[in-house]
Short mmCIF file of C-alpha atoms in Angstrom, two decimals:
data_model
loop_
_atom_site.label_atom_id
_atom_site.label_comp_id
_atom_site.label_asym_id
_atom_site.label_seq_id
_atom_site.Cartn_x
_atom_site.Cartn_y
_atom_site.Cartn_z
CA MET A 87 34.34 134.15 -69.02
CA ALA A 88 34.17 136.37 -66.41
CA ILE A 89 37.63 137.54 -65.10
CA LYS A 90 36.74 136.36 -61.79
CA GLN A 91 36.81 132.67 -63.14
CA MET A 92 39.70 133.20 -65.35
CA ILE A 93 41.75 134.16 -62.30
CA SER A 94 40.56 130.92 -60.43
CA LEU A 95 41.67 128.86 -63.14
CA LYS A 96 44.54 130.80 -64.48
CA ILE A 97 47.03 131.35 -61.48
CA LYS A 98 45.16 129.43 -58.96
CA TYR A 99 45.89 131.45 -55.97
CA MET A 100 44.51 130.02 -53.04
CA ASP A 101 40.66 132.34 -52.14
CA MET A 102 41.87 131.65 -48.31
CA ASN A 103 44.54 134.42 -49.29
CA ASN A 104 42.01 137.39 -48.87
CA LEU A 105 43.87 140.45 -47.00
CA ASN A 106 42.84 144.03 -46.80
CA GLU A 107 45.51 145.69 -45.63
CA ASN A 108 44.03 149.27 -46.58
CA ASN A 109 41.59 147.98 -43.06
CA ARG A 110 44.01 147.77 -41.07
CA THR A 111 44.09 151.59 -39.79
CA ARG A 112 40.80 152.70 -41.61
CA LYS A 113 37.93 153.12 -39.24
CA SER A 114 34.88 153.63 -41.62
CA PHE A 115 31.66 152.33 -41.41
CA PHE A 116 31.32 148.56 -42.91
CA PHE A 117 27.38 148.43 -44.88
CA LEU A 118 27.62 145.06 -45.93
CA LYS A 119 26.26 145.57 -49.27
CA HIS A 120 27.85 143.54 -51.06
CA LEU A 121 26.96 140.24 -49.07
CA SER A 122 24.31 138.09 -50.06
CA PRO A 123 20.97 138.50 -47.84
CA ALA A 124 21.80 135.51 -45.87
CA LEU A 125 25.27 135.97 -45.15
CA TYR A 126 24.23 139.68 -44.14
CA LEU A 127 21.57 138.63 -41.61
CA SER A 128 24.24 135.81 -39.94
CA ALA A 129 27.39 138.39 -39.68
CA PHE A 130 24.44 140.77 -38.29
CA LEU A 131 22.88 138.43 -35.39
CA LEU A 132 26.65 137.47 -35.00
CA PHE A 133 28.07 140.99 -34.48
CA LEU A 134 25.24 142.70 -33.08
CA PRO A 135 26.27 145.60 -30.51
CA SER A 136 24.30 145.42 -27.28
CA ALA A 137 20.34 146.90 -27.21
CA ASN A 138 21.70 150.01 -25.55
CA ALA A 139 24.04 150.94 -28.62
CA THR A 140 22.64 152.97 -31.52
CA GLU A 141 25.38 153.31 -33.40
CA GLN A 142 25.32 151.40 -36.60
CA LEU A 143 27.52 148.16 -37.33
CA LEU A 144 30.84 149.35 -37.30
CA ASP A 145 33.98 147.56 -39.09
CA ARG A 146 36.55 145.92 -36.27
CA ILE A 147 39.02 143.97 -35.08
CA ALA A 148 37.91 140.06 -35.88
CA ALA A 149 41.36 138.84 -34.15
CA VAL A 150 45.03 139.81 -32.92
CA VAL A 151 48.04 137.44 -34.60
CA ASN A 152 50.94 138.25 -32.93
CA ASN A 153 51.66 141.90 -33.89
CA ASP A 154 49.39 141.77 -36.55
CA ILE A 155 45.19 142.11 -37.00
CA VAL A 156 42.55 140.65 -38.62
CA MET A 157 39.36 142.81 -39.46
CA LEU A 158 36.05 142.04 -39.74
CA SER A 159 35.52 143.26 -42.78
CA THR A 160 37.80 140.84 -44.50
CA VAL A 161 36.50 137.78 -42.56
CA LEU A 162 33.36 138.47 -44.33
CA GLN A 163 34.63 139.00 -47.79
CA GLN A 164 36.89 136.00 -47.41
CA ALA A 165 33.20 133.99 -46.23
CA LYS A 166 31.36 135.17 -49.20
CA ARG A 167 34.14 133.74 -51.60
CA LEU A 168 33.54 130.39 -49.30
CA LYS A 169 29.95 130.23 -49.65
CA ALA A 170 30.24 131.16 -53.32
CA ALA A 171 32.36 127.56 -53.52
CA ALA A 172 29.99 126.00 -50.58
CA PRO A 173 26.62 127.15 -50.68
CA ASN A 174 25.16 124.40 -48.14
CA ILE A 175 27.29 125.37 -45.90
CA ALA A 176 26.02 127.31 -43.05
CA ASP A 177 27.06 130.95 -42.73
CA LYS A 178 28.23 131.05 -39.27
CA LYS A 179 30.55 127.78 -40.30
CA LEU A 180 31.90 129.80 -43.04
CA ILE A 181 32.93 132.88 -41.31
CA LYS A 182 34.51 130.70 -38.82
CA ARG A 183 36.26 128.59 -41.39
CA ALA A 184 37.40 132.19 -43.09
CA LEU A 185 38.48 133.24 -39.77
CA GLU A 186 41.02 130.38 -38.90
CA GLN A 187 42.27 130.64 -42.51
CA LEU A 188 42.94 134.35 -42.55
CA VAL A 189 44.87 133.96 -39.08
CA LEU A 190 46.87 131.19 -41.26
CA ILE A 191 47.94 133.60 -43.61
CA LYS A 192 48.96 135.96 -41.30
CA VAL A 193 50.98 133.38 -39.75
CA GLN A 194 52.94 132.23 -42.64
CA VAL A 195 53.54 135.60 -44.21
CA GLN A 196 54.75 136.78 -40.99
CA HIS A 197 57.17 133.58 -40.55
CA GLY A 198 58.45 133.79 -44.22
CA LYS A 199 59.35 137.60 -43.18
CA LYS A 200 61.10 136.61 -40.32
CA LEU A 201 63.30 134.25 -42.74
CA GLY A 202 64.19 136.71 -44.58
CA ILE A 203 61.64 135.73 -47.72
CA ILE A 204 60.82 139.22 -49.19
CA VAL A 205 58.79 139.93 -52.61
CA ASP A 206 59.43 143.25 -53.85
CA ASP A 207 57.77 145.15 -56.41
CA VAL A 208 59.71 144.23 -58.94
CA MET A 209 58.87 140.41 -58.68
CA LEU A 210 55.73 141.33 -57.67
CA ASN A 211 54.57 143.73 -60.99
CA ARG A 212 56.23 140.72 -63.41
CA THR A 213 54.17 137.72 -61.75
CA ILE A 214 50.76 140.27 -61.92
CA GLU A 215 52.03 141.06 -65.41
CA GLY A 216 52.28 137.00 -66.06
CA ILE A 217 48.74 136.84 -64.62
CA ALA A 218 47.30 139.73 -67.26
CA ARG A 219 48.78 138.09 -70.29
CA GLN A 220 47.44 134.58 -69.29
CA ASN A 221 44.15 136.36 -69.03
CA ASN A 222 45.24 137.71 -72.90
CA LEU A 223 44.77 141.56 -71.49
CA SER A 224 47.19 144.36 -71.10
CA LEU A 225 47.65 145.33 -67.75
CA ALA A 226 45.81 148.28 -67.33
CA SER A 227 42.63 146.41 -68.75
CA PHE A 228 43.58 143.70 -66.24
CA ARG A 229 43.26 146.21 -63.52
CA SER A 230 39.88 147.45 -64.96
CA ALA A 231 38.72 144.27 -64.99
CA LEU A 232 39.51 143.23 -61.32
CA GLU A 233 37.54 146.42 -60.58
CA LYS A 234 34.63 145.61 -62.53
CA GLU A 235 34.22 142.51 -60.87
CA GLY A 236 34.71 143.72 -57.42
CA PHE A 237 38.16 143.24 -56.61
CA LYS A 238 39.97 146.29 -55.19
CA TYR A 239 43.65 146.30 -57.06
CA GLY A 240 45.54 147.18 -54.34
CA THR A 241 44.23 144.53 -52.20
CA PHE A 242 44.62 142.40 -55.06
CA ARG A 243 48.51 142.88 -55.41
CA GLU A 244 48.37 142.01 -52.02
CA GLU A 245 46.85 138.79 -52.04
CA ILE A 246 49.47 137.79 -54.66
CA ARG A 247 52.69 139.20 -52.54
CA ASN A 248 51.35 137.19 -49.75
CA ARG A 249 50.95 133.91 -52.15
CA LEU A 250 54.34 134.34 -53.37
CA ILE A 251 56.01 134.61 -49.81
CA ILE A 252 53.98 131.33 -48.75
CA ASP A 253 54.95 129.60 -51.63
CA ALA A 254 58.62 130.64 -51.14
CA LEU A 255 57.85 129.20 -47.30
CA LYS A 256 56.90 126.21 -48.63
CA GLN A 257 59.38 125.32 -50.88
CA ARG A 258 61.91 126.39 -48.01
CA GLN A 259 60.37 124.30 -45.38
CA SER A 260 59.51 120.93 -47.49
CA GLY A 261 63.18 121.12 -49.01
CA GLY A 262 65.10 117.97 -48.36
CA ARG A 263 61.99 116.44 -46.28
CA SER A 264 60.51 114.15 -49.65
CA LYS A 265 63.18 112.06 -49.89
CA ILE A 266 61.00 108.99 -52.34
CA SER A 267 62.27 105.21 -52.51
CA GLU A 268 62.25 103.21 -55.51
CA GLN A 269 59.96 100.81 -53.54
CA GLU A 270 57.44 103.54 -52.72
CA VAL A 271 57.66 104.57 -56.26
CA THR A 272 56.88 100.31 -56.86
CA ASP A 273 54.20 100.19 -54.37
CA LEU A 274 52.39 103.32 -55.78
CA ILE A 275 52.48 101.85 -59.34
CA PHE A 276 51.00 98.58 -58.53
CA SER A 277 48.53 99.68 -56.55
CA GLN A 278 47.59 101.08 -59.93
CA ALA A 279 48.45 98.26 -62.10
CA THR A 280 44.82 96.64 -63.06
CA GLN A 281 44.01 100.50 -64.31
CA LEU A 282 47.33 101.50 -65.73
CA ASN A 283 47.27 98.09 -67.77
CA LYS A 284 43.45 97.67 -68.74
CA ASP A 285 44.29 98.45 -72.67
CA ALA A 286 47.55 96.11 -72.90
CA GLN A 287 47.95 92.47 -74.52
CA TYR A 288 50.68 90.68 -73.36
CA HIS A 289 52.46 87.49 -75.00
CA LEU A 290 53.97 85.78 -72.13
CA GLN A 291 56.03 82.68 -71.46
CA ASP A 292 55.71 80.94 -68.00
CA ILE A 293 58.22 78.65 -65.94
CA LEU A 294 56.31 77.35 -62.74
CA ILE A 295 57.88 75.50 -60.09
CA SER A 296 55.22 73.72 -58.69
CA ALA A 297 54.23 74.72 -54.63
CA PRO A 298 50.55 74.28 -54.69
CA ASN A 299 49.13 75.46 -51.24
CA GLY A 300 49.16 73.30 -48.18
CA ILE A 301 52.43 71.26 -48.84
CA PRO A 302 55.00 71.61 -45.62
CA LEU A 303 56.97 74.62 -45.22
CA PRO A 304 60.06 72.83 -45.94
CA GLN A 305 59.34 72.35 -49.40
CA PHE A 306 57.72 75.69 -49.54
CA ASN A 307 60.72 77.09 -48.67
CA SER A 308 63.24 74.78 -51.52
CA ALA A 309 60.63 75.50 -53.63
CA ARG A 310 61.36 79.20 -53.58
CA ASN A 311 64.72 79.01 -53.41
CA GLN A 312 65.08 76.74 -56.71
CA ALA A 313 62.82 79.37 -58.58
CA GLN A 314 65.32 81.93 -57.27
CA GLN A 315 68.44 80.12 -58.72
CA LEU A 316 66.88 79.29 -61.81
CA ARG A 317 65.50 83.14 -62.74
CA ASN A 318 69.37 83.98 -62.00
CA GLN A 319 70.40 80.88 -64.67
CA LEU A 320 67.71 82.33 -66.89
CA LEU A 321 69.06 86.20 -66.74
CA LYS A 322 72.62 85.01 -67.98
CA GLN A 323 70.86 82.90 -70.93
CA THR A 324 69.90 83.95 -74.50
CA ASN A 325 66.80 81.21 -74.31
CA PHE A 326 64.14 81.16 -71.50
CA ALA A 327 64.57 77.65 -70.80
CA THR A 328 65.68 75.21 -68.63
CA ASN A 329 66.60 71.43 -68.20
CA GLY A 330 64.00 69.44 -67.09
CA ILE A 331 60.92 71.89 -66.28
CA SER A 332 58.96 73.24 -69.14
CA THR A 333 58.22 76.35 -70.25
CA ASP A 334 54.84 77.21 -71.01
CA ASP A 335 53.47 79.39 -74.10
CA MET A 336 50.62 81.41 -72.76
CA GLY A 337 50.21 83.01 -76.16
CA TRP A 338 48.19 87.08 -75.85
CA LYS A 339 46.47 87.36 -72.70
CA ASN A 340 44.29 90.53 -71.97
CA VAL A 341 44.88 91.82 -67.99
CA ALA A 342 41.30 90.33 -67.18
CA GLU A 343 42.50 87.25 -67.96
CA LEU A 344 45.64 87.60 -65.72
CA PRO A 345 46.25 87.09 -62.03
CA LEU A 346 46.99 90.45 -60.08
CA ALA A 347 50.26 89.28 -59.05
CA TYR A 348 51.10 88.99 -62.99
CA THR A 349 49.15 92.38 -63.78
CA ARG A 350 51.61 94.08 -61.19
CA ILE A 351 54.62 92.61 -62.15
CA LEU A 352 53.97 93.42 -65.71
CA SER A 353 53.19 97.29 -65.02
CA LEU A 354 57.27 97.45 -64.69
CA MET A 355 58.37 95.20 -67.50
CA GLY A 356 59.68 95.38 -70.79
CA VAL A 357 59.98 93.25 -74.16
CA ASN A 358 62.52 90.38 -73.61
CA GLU A 359 62.49 91.09 -69.88
CA ILE A 360 62.09 88.22 -67.33
CA SER A 361 60.18 88.97 -64.06
CA PRO A 362 61.05 88.68 -60.53
CA VAL A 363 59.60 85.32 -59.20
CA VAL A 364 55.94 85.77 -58.79
CA HIS A 365 54.16 83.44 -56.12
CA ASP A 366 50.36 82.28 -56.51
CA SER A 367 48.41 79.48 -55.73
CA LYS A 368 49.83 76.90 -57.82
CA GLY A 369 53.73 77.97 -56.57
CA PHE A 370 56.25 80.03 -58.12
CA HIS A 371 56.09 81.33 -61.49
CA ILE A 372 58.99 83.22 -63.80
CA LEU A 373 57.42 85.07 -66.93
CA LYS A 374 59.00 86.37 -70.04
CA LEU A 375 57.14 89.04 -71.69
CA VAL A 376 57.49 88.37 -75.33
CA GLU A 377 55.73 91.03 -76.92
CA LYS A 378 52.93 93.61 -75.72
CA ARG A 379 50.52 95.70 -77.23
CA GLY A 380 48.55 98.76 -76.32
CA GLY A 381 48.45 100.00 -72.71
CA GLY A 382 50.38 103.54 -73.91
CA GLN A 383 53.32 102.48 -75.19
CA ASN A 384 55.94 104.80 -75.62
CA LEU A 385 58.63 103.13 -78.44
CA GLN A 386 62.01 104.71 -78.68
CA LEU A 387 64.91 103.46 -80.77
CA GLN A 388 67.77 103.43 -78.68
CA VAL A 389 71.73 103.10 -80.44
CA HIS A 390 74.57 101.24 -79.48
CA ALA A 391 77.72 102.56 -81.18
CA ARG A 392 81.26 104.03 -80.91
CA HIS A 393 83.36 106.19 -82.64
CA ILE A 394 86.85 107.86 -83.11
CA LEU A 395 86.94 111.78 -83.26
CA ILE A 396 89.62 113.54 -85.27
CA ALA A 397 89.08 117.03 -83.29
CA ASP A 398 90.28 119.05 -86.74
CA SER A 399 87.53 120.17 -89.12
CA SER A 400 90.27 121.14 -91.73
CA SER A 401 91.02 118.86 -94.89
CA LYS A 402 94.19 117.57 -92.97
CA GLY A 403 91.50 116.48 -90.43
CA LEU A 404 89.85 114.72 -93.07
CA LYS A 405 92.57 112.92 -94.92
CA LYS A 406 93.59 111.55 -91.53
CA ALA A 407 89.50 110.57 -90.85
CA LYS A 408 89.64 108.88 -94.12
CA LYS A 409 92.92 106.71 -93.55
CA ILE A 410 91.94 105.48 -90.31
CA SER A 411 88.17 104.49 -92.25
CA GLN A 412 90.63 102.89 -94.35
CA GLN A 413 92.17 100.82 -92.13
CA LEU A 414 89.16 99.82 -90.31
CA GLN A 415 87.55 98.33 -93.58
CA THR A 416 90.35 96.41 -94.18
CA GLY A 417 90.53 94.71 -90.72
CA ALA A 418 92.25 97.13 -88.29
CA ASP A 419 90.99 96.56 -84.29
CA PHE A 420 88.54 99.74 -83.93
CA ALA A 421 89.21 99.99 -80.10
CA THR A 422 92.62 100.16 -80.76
CA LEU A 423 92.87 102.55 -83.13
CA ALA A 424 90.17 104.80 -81.16
CA LYS A 425 92.95 104.44 -78.31
CA ILE A 426 95.64 105.74 -80.46
CA ASN A 427 93.82 108.50 -81.99
CA SER A 428 90.63 109.65 -80.83
CA ALA A 429 90.04 113.30 -79.23
CA ASP A 430 87.03 112.36 -77.57
CA THR A 431 89.19 110.85 -74.11
CA GLY A 432 85.78 110.10 -72.48
CA SER A 433 85.32 107.15 -74.81
CA ALA A 434 88.67 106.57 -76.23
CA VAL A 435 89.67 104.66 -72.71
CA ASN A 436 86.89 102.40 -73.76
CA GLY A 437 87.65 101.90 -77.30
CA GLY A 438 85.30 104.47 -78.73
CA ASP A 439 82.34 102.75 -77.05
CA LEU A 440 79.05 104.96 -76.21
CA GLY A 441 77.49 102.59 -74.84
CA TRP A 442 73.57 102.60 -75.27
CA ALA A 443 71.43 106.01 -76.05
CA THR A 444 68.90 107.85 -77.65
CA PRO A 445 70.07 109.60 -81.34
CA SER A 446 68.78 112.62 -80.26
CA THR A 447 71.52 112.61 -77.58
CA TYR A 448 73.90 113.43 -80.67
CA VAL A 449 74.64 116.16 -82.93
CA PRO A 450 71.98 116.27 -85.87
CA ALA A 451 75.12 114.93 -88.48
CA PHE A 452 76.01 112.20 -85.74
CA ALA A 453 72.00 111.25 -85.35
CA ALA A 454 71.51 110.63 -88.66
CA VAL A 455 74.24 108.32 -89.27
CA VAL A 456 73.36 106.35 -86.22
CA LYS A 457 69.81 106.02 -86.88
CA LYS A 458 70.49 103.91 -90.60
CA SER A 459 73.77 102.90 -90.71
CA PRO A 460 74.06 99.54 -91.17
CA ILE A 461 74.99 97.44 -88.22
CA LYS A 462 79.00 97.11 -87.41
CA SER A 463 79.66 98.64 -90.96
CA ILE A 464 82.04 101.71 -90.81
CA SER A 465 80.65 105.13 -91.64
CA GLU A 466 82.49 107.53 -94.21
CA PRO A 467 84.16 110.56 -91.79
CA VAL A 468 81.36 112.60 -90.56
CA LYS A 469 81.69 116.18 -89.45
CA SER A 470 80.12 117.81 -86.81
CA LYS A 471 81.33 121.15 -84.88
CA PHE A 472 83.63 118.81 -83.33
CA GLY A 473 85.57 117.85 -86.57
CA TRP A 474 85.61 114.41 -87.70
CA HIS A 475 83.93 111.00 -86.78
CA ILE A 476 84.33 107.49 -87.87
CA ILE A 477 81.28 105.80 -86.96
CA GLN A 478 80.64 102.41 -86.28
CA VAL A 479 77.09 100.83 -84.68
CA LEU A 480 77.14 98.09 -83.02
CA GLU A 481 73.41 97.58 -82.19
CA ARG A 482 69.99 98.82 -82.56
CA LYS A 483 66.85 98.13 -80.17
CA GLN A 484 63.12 99.69 -79.49
CA ILE A 485 62.45 100.22 -75.91
CA ASP A 486 59.19 101.65 -74.16
CA SER A 487 60.18 104.38 -72.45
CA SER A 488 56.52 104.54 -70.89
CA ARG A 489 57.60 102.75 -68.04
CA ASP A 490 60.24 105.91 -66.76
CA ALA A 491 57.77 108.11 -67.46
CA LEU A 492 55.41 105.90 -65.31
CA ARG A 493 58.10 105.60 -62.21
CA ALA A 494 59.03 109.67 -62.99
CA SER A 495 54.84 110.39 -62.40
CA ALA A 496 54.59 108.20 -59.57
CA LYS A 497 58.14 109.99 -58.14
CA ALA A 498 56.34 113.17 -58.64
CA ILE A 499 52.60 112.59 -57.10
CA LEU A 500 54.70 110.91 -54.22
CA SER A 501 57.20 113.93 -53.60
CA LYS A 502 54.06 116.17 -53.98
CA LYS A 503 51.71 114.46 -51.06
CA LYS A 504 55.26 113.97 -48.67
CA SER A 505 55.97 117.82 -49.16
CA LYS A 506 52.63 119.44 -48.70
CA ASP A 507 51.92 116.50 -45.31
CA GLY A 508 55.20 117.57 -44.33
CA TYR A 509 54.61 121.11 -44.29
CA GLU A 510 50.91 121.05 -42.85
CA ILE A 511 53.00 119.12 -39.83
CA TRP A 512 55.31 122.39 -39.47
CA LEU A 513 52.61 124.70 -39.79
CA GLN A 514 50.42 123.43 -37.37
CA GLY A 515 53.09 123.84 -35.03
CA VAL A 516 53.65 127.49 -36.26
CA ARG A 517 49.56 128.21 -35.23
CA ASP A 518 49.95 126.52 -32.65
CA ASP A 519 53.27 128.85 -31.41
CA ALA A 520 51.57 131.73 -32.38
CA PHE A 521 49.75 134.37 -30.30
CA VAL A 522 46.15 134.62 -31.16
CA GLU A 523 43.45 136.46 -29.84
CA TYR A 524 40.08 135.96 -31.11
CA ARG A 525 37.57 139.34 -30.71
CA ILE A 526 34.89 138.51 -32.03
CA LYS A 527 32.82 135.04 -30.62
CA LEU A 528 31.82 132.37 -33.04
#
């Protein structure tokens, strides 16, 4: 793979960032020797001197941006890049697009510097060294490879410097602008529900409060209120049943067999959970997800445990821990002994209760016990770097952590989009306020 391709894959700096700082002060002949014949001709016709002029085509100022300039040679090199990515677009449009991209870069870099955003040589060198490593090259080899591909190393350094300034500017301007509500996250997941759940199968139970289409509004509202009250009642019960209303065991269903309203709700339901009230043409449904298979589940063990910590790793601490363990095994109250003896003051006030957690939350010795210890049995003293623990596992369960991952992913997508949209609106305002004088006609 050519180094040019590798750079585009590895560092993702935007093609619009091509700035040739040396061109600002250099007044040399520009022969366009690296441009395609078509682009050469377009550029020649666009910028052809008057008929009386005999001099060769010179590099010149294409635009003034506040107190800085964009050179024509830089515009044409940028147009060359755009041509490679979009060969079917007219050359004149590409040159116009290239010029506007370079103006936007100037505006952003200038604004970043005004805000005190500085990329020093140490940071720049570290970044370029990282790019070289990503391409499996030493810095010297990377520089040689760039030059072989037609990149001037000094120009490349300034492109990266500008990219870092712009990235820092985006981060600063977008900070705090992209608050995401839980409802926005839910709406995005619901909009993709069919695709997300396409490989899943669900074992469902359904309670229906009948309210078919066309019933009078008072009856409709009454049925909706009844369904909501029934759901609240079911959430407090251990069984999914109610007097006078039958529970329909729907068995196993594929996504294609379920109404879209069900599919959306199921995207965020876990096994044994009860759904919000779902409305369709038949009335108001309350669903229970009995089992699920397929659909990218990520089952994770969670444990509900409590402990008493003796913060003394010596034999004296072990002796005390054994004594407490024996008391518990003969019927002493765990919560009381935890409040009196445990050095973990955070859990001691709750009788040693640690709540629900994944075993990986704990130190290895503690985790090993909570994974395998029989439910409600009292462990022998377990040593960790904190001291001696007496542990009791109250409950275990498997949870599907894919829902949390799904919500996190949806939130990241929304945040990125909001940041991007907000930054682009802000940038347009900065661009409108900038002094830009075009010295070439397009």
